[in-house]
Short mmCIF file of C-alpha atoms in Angstrom, two decimals:
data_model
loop_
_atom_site.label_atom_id
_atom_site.label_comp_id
_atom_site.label_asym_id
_atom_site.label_seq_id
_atom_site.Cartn_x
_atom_site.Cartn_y
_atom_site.Cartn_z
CA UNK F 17 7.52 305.60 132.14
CA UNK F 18 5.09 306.26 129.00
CA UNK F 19 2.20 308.75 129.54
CA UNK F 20 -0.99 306.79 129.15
CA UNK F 21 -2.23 309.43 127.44
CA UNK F 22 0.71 309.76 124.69
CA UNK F 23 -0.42 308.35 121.87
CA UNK F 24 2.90 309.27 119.74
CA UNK F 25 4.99 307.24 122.82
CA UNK F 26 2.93 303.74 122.11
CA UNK F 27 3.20 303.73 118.98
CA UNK F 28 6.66 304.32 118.88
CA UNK F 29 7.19 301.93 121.38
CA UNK F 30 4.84 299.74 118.73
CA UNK F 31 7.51 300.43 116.27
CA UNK F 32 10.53 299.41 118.16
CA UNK F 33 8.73 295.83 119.11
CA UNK F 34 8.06 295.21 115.74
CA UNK F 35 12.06 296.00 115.21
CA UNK F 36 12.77 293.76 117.47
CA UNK F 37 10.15 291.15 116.13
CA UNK F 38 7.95 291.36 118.81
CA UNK F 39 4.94 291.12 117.45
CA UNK F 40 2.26 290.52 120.32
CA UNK F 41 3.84 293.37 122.11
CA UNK F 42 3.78 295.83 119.20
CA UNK F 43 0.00 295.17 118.56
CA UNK F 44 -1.10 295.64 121.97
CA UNK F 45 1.38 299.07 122.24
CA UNK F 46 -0.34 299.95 118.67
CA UNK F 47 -3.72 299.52 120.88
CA UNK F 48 -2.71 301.44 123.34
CA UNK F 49 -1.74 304.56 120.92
CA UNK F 50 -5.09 304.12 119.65
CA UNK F 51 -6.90 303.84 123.48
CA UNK F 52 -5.21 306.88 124.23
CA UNK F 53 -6.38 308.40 121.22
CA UNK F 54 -9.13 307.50 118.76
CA UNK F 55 -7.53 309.58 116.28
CA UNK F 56 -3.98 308.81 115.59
CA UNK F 57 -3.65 307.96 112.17
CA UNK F 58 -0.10 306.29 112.57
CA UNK F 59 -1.37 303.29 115.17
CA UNK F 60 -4.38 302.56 112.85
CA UNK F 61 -1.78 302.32 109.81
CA UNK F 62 0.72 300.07 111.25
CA UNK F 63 -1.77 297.91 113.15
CA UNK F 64 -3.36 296.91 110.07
CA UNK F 65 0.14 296.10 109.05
CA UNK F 66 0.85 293.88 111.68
CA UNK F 67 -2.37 292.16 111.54
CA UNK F 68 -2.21 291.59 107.64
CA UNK F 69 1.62 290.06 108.39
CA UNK F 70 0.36 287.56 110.69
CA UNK F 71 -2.05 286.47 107.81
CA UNK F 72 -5.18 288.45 110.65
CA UNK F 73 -6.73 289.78 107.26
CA UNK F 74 -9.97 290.25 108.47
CA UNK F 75 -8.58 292.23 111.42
CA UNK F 76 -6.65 294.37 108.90
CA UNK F 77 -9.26 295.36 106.70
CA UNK F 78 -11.17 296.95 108.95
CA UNK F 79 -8.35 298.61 110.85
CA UNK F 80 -7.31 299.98 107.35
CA UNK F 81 -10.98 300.99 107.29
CA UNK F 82 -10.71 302.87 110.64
CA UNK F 83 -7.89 304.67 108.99
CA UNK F 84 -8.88 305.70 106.05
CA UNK F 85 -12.02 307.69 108.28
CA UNK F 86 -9.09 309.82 109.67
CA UNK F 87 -7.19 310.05 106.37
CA UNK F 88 -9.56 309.24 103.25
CA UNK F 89 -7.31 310.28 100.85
CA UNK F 90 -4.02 308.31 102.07
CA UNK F 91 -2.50 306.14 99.18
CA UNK F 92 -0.52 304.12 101.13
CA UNK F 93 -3.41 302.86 103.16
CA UNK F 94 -5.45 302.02 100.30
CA UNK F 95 -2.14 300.18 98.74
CA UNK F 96 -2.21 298.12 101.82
CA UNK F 97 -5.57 297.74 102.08
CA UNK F 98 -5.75 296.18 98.30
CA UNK F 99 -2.59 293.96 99.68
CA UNK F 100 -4.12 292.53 102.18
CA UNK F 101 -7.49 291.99 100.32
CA UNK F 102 -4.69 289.94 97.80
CA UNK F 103 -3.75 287.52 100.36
CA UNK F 104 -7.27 287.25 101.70
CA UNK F 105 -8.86 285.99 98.28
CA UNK F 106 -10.70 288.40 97.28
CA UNK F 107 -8.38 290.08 94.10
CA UNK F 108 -11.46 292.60 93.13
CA UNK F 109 -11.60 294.60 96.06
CA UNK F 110 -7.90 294.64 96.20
CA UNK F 111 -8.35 295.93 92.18
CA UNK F 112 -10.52 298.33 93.75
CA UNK F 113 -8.19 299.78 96.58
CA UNK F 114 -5.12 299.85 94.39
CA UNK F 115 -7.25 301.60 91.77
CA UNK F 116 -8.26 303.96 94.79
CA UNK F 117 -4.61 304.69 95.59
CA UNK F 118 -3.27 305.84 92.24
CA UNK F 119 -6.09 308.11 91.26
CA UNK F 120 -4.78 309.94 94.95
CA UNK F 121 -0.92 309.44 93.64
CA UNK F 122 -0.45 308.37 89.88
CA UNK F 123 3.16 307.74 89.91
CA UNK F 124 3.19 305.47 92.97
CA UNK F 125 5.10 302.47 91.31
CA UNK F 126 4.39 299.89 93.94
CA UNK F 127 0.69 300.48 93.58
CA UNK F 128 1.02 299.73 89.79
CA UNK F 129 2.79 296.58 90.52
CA UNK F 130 0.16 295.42 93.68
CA UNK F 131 -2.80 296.04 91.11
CA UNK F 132 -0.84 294.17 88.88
CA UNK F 133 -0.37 291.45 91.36
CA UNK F 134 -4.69 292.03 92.25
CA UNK F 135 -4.94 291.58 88.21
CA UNK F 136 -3.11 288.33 88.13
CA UNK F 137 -4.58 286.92 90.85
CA UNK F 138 -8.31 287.21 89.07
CA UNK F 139 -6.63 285.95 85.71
CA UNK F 140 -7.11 288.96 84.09
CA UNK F 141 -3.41 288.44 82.97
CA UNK F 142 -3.28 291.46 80.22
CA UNK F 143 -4.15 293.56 82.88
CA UNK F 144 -1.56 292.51 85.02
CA UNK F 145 0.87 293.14 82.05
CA UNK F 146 -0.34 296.67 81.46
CA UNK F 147 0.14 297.62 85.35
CA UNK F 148 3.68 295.87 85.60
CA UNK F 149 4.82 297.86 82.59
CA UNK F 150 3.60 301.10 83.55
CA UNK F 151 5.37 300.42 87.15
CA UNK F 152 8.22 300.01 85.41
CA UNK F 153 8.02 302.85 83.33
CA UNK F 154 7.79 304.68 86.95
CA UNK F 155 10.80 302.66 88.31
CA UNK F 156 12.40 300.76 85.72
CA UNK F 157 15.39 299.53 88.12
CA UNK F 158 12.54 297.25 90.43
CA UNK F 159 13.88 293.70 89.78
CA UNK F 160 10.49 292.28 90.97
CA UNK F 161 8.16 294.02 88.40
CA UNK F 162 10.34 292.03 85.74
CA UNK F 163 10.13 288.92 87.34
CA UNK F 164 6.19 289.15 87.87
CA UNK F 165 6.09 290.73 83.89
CA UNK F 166 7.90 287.49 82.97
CA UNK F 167 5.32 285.33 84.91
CA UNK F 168 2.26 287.27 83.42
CA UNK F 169 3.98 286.16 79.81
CA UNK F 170 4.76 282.89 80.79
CA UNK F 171 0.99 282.57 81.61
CA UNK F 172 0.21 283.76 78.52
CA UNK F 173 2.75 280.79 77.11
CA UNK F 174 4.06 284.27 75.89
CA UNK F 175 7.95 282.58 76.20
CA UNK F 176 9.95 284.97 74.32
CA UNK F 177 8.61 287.84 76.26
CA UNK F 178 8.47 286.25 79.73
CA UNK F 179 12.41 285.41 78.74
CA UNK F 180 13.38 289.19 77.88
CA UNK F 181 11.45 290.02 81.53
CA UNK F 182 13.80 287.50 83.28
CA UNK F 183 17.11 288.59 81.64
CA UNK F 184 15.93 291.94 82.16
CA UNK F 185 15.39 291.15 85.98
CA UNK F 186 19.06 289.29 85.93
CA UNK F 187 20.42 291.99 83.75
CA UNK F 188 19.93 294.10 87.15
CA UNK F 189 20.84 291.73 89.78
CA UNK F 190 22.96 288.95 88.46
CA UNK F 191 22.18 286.51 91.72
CA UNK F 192 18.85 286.98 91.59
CA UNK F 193 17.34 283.23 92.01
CA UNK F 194 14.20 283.49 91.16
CA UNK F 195 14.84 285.27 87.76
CA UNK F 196 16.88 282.48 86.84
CA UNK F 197 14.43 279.47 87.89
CA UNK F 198 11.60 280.94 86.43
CA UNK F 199 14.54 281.78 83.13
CA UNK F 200 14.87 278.02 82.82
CA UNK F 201 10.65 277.34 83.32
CA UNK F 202 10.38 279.27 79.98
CA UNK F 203 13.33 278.13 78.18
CA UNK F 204 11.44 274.72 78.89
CA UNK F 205 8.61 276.09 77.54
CA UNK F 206 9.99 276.70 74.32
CA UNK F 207 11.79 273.45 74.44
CA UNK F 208 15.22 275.43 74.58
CA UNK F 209 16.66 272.27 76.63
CA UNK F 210 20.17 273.67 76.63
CA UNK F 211 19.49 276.66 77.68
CA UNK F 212 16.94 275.62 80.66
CA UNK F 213 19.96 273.10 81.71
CA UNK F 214 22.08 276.21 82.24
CA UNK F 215 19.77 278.35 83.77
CA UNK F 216 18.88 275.48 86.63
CA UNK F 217 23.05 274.50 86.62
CA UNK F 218 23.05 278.35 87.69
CA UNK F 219 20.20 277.92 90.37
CA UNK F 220 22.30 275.66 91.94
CA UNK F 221 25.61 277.46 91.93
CA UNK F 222 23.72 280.12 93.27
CA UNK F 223 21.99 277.91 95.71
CA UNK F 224 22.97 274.57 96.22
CA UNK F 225 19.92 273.22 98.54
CA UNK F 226 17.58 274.07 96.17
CA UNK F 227 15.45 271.24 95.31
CA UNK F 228 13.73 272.43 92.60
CA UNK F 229 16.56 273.01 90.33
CA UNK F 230 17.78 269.54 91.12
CA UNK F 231 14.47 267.86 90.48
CA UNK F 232 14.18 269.85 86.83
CA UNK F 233 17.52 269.37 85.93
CA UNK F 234 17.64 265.75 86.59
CA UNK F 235 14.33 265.85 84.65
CA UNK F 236 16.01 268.09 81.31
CA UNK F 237 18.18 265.37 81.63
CA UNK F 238 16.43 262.19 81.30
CA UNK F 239 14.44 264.42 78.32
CA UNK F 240 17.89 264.70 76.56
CA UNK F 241 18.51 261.18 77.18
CA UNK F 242 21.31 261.99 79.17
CA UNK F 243 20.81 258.76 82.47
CA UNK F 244 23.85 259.19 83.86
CA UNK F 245 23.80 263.09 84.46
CA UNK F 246 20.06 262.51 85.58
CA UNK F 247 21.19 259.78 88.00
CA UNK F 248 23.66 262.07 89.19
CA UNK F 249 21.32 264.72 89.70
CA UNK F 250 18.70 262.84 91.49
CA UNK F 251 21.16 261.16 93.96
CA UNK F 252 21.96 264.70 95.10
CA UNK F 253 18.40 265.58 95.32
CA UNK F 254 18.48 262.37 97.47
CA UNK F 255 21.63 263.64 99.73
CA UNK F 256 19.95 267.24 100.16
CA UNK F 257 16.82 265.27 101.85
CA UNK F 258 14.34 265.48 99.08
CA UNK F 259 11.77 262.55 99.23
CA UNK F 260 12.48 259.54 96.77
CA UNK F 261 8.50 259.82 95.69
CA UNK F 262 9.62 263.16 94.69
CA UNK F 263 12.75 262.05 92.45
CA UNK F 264 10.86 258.60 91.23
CA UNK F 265 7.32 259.56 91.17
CA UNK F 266 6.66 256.39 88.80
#
């Protein structure tokens, strides 16, 4: 039987729900650390995690609030805070917190690449670029910082360099899908036809239920004037359950 008044025991007990993906049970044992007392850090901190996961973001801010009052100079809680300001809309306080986190800890990569993230978000897209590249200066083997470098390019219609991003990013982890999906996006983008076919032919080796990389490649293929590899294509988007409005939107 927990102590009530074991604040270390609930939260642990907090921890091992969430292992176990129990989520209402891990908040309320998360509660309970903090009911038995005000001032434990750790059940403020992984609260606000749990509450941003199940998209509560209101609930996390100000439980990340709460515990930055006990800790105000904890990086990690202002990284999370600036996350979860991210997926609430509001990408300049989350500029704000990540800024906030690296002045306490300069070479905390993931920050970089969050306010990165917080940078896209607002469209300041150069921005973004600058904090992707100096996370990856600070962890240069993070497969995700060149995939979200490549998108920052491609939204620049910066091809060539959203391209050298992607290999990059495949360069480190050869099955990595979404490095080769967005690969052929930009290879379309500089009408490199050819090379976009390949990149979505490897999409689908990789994963054959994706329905993107049918729906592009049957589309790469009409553009190339080649209807009988299109058909092809779009009858096994058909068989894999995508919707014919999708496949014959005209």
């Amino acid at each position: 039987t927990l102590n009530p008044n074991h604040a270390q025991a609930y939260n642990n007990l907090g921890l091992a729900y969430v292992k176990q993906n129990k989520i209402s049970e891990a908040i309320k044992s998360y509660q309970e650390s903090i009911s038995a007392d005000p001032n434990f850090f750790a059940a403020y901190f992984n609260l606000g995690k749990i509450y941003c996961l199940i998209h509560e973001f209101g609930l996390a801010i100000n439980v990340f609030k709460q515990a930055l009052h006990l800790k105000p100079n904890d990086y990690s809680t202002y990284n999370h805070l600036g996350i979860t300001y991210s997926r609430n809309g509001q990408p300049q306080k989350a500029i704000e917190a990540h800024h906030k986190s690296i002045l306490i800890h300069p070479n905390h990569s993931v920050s970089h690449f969050n306010l990165g993230l917080a940078y896209y978000y607002s469209n300041q897209t150069q921005s973004a670029i600058k904090s992707y590249q100096r996370a990856l200066v600070l962890d240069p083997d993070e497969v995700k910082f060149y995939n979200n470098l490549g998108l920052a390019y491609y939204q620049q219609k910066d091809y060539a360099e959203a391209i050298k991003a992607y290999q990059s990013a495949i360069a480190l982890e050869s099955d990595y899908i979404a490095g080769h999906a967005n690969l052929a996006i930009a290879y379309t983008g500089q009408t490199k036809l050819d090379r976009a076919v390949d990149s979505w032919q490897t999409v689908i080796r990789l994963s054959p239920e994706h329905k993107t990389a049918y729906l592009e490649l049957g589309d790469l293929y009409s553009k190339n004037r080649q209807f009988q590899l299109a058909e092809d294509t779009y009858q096994v988007a058909l068989s894999n359950g995508i919707d014919a409005a999708e496949v014959f939107p005209y």
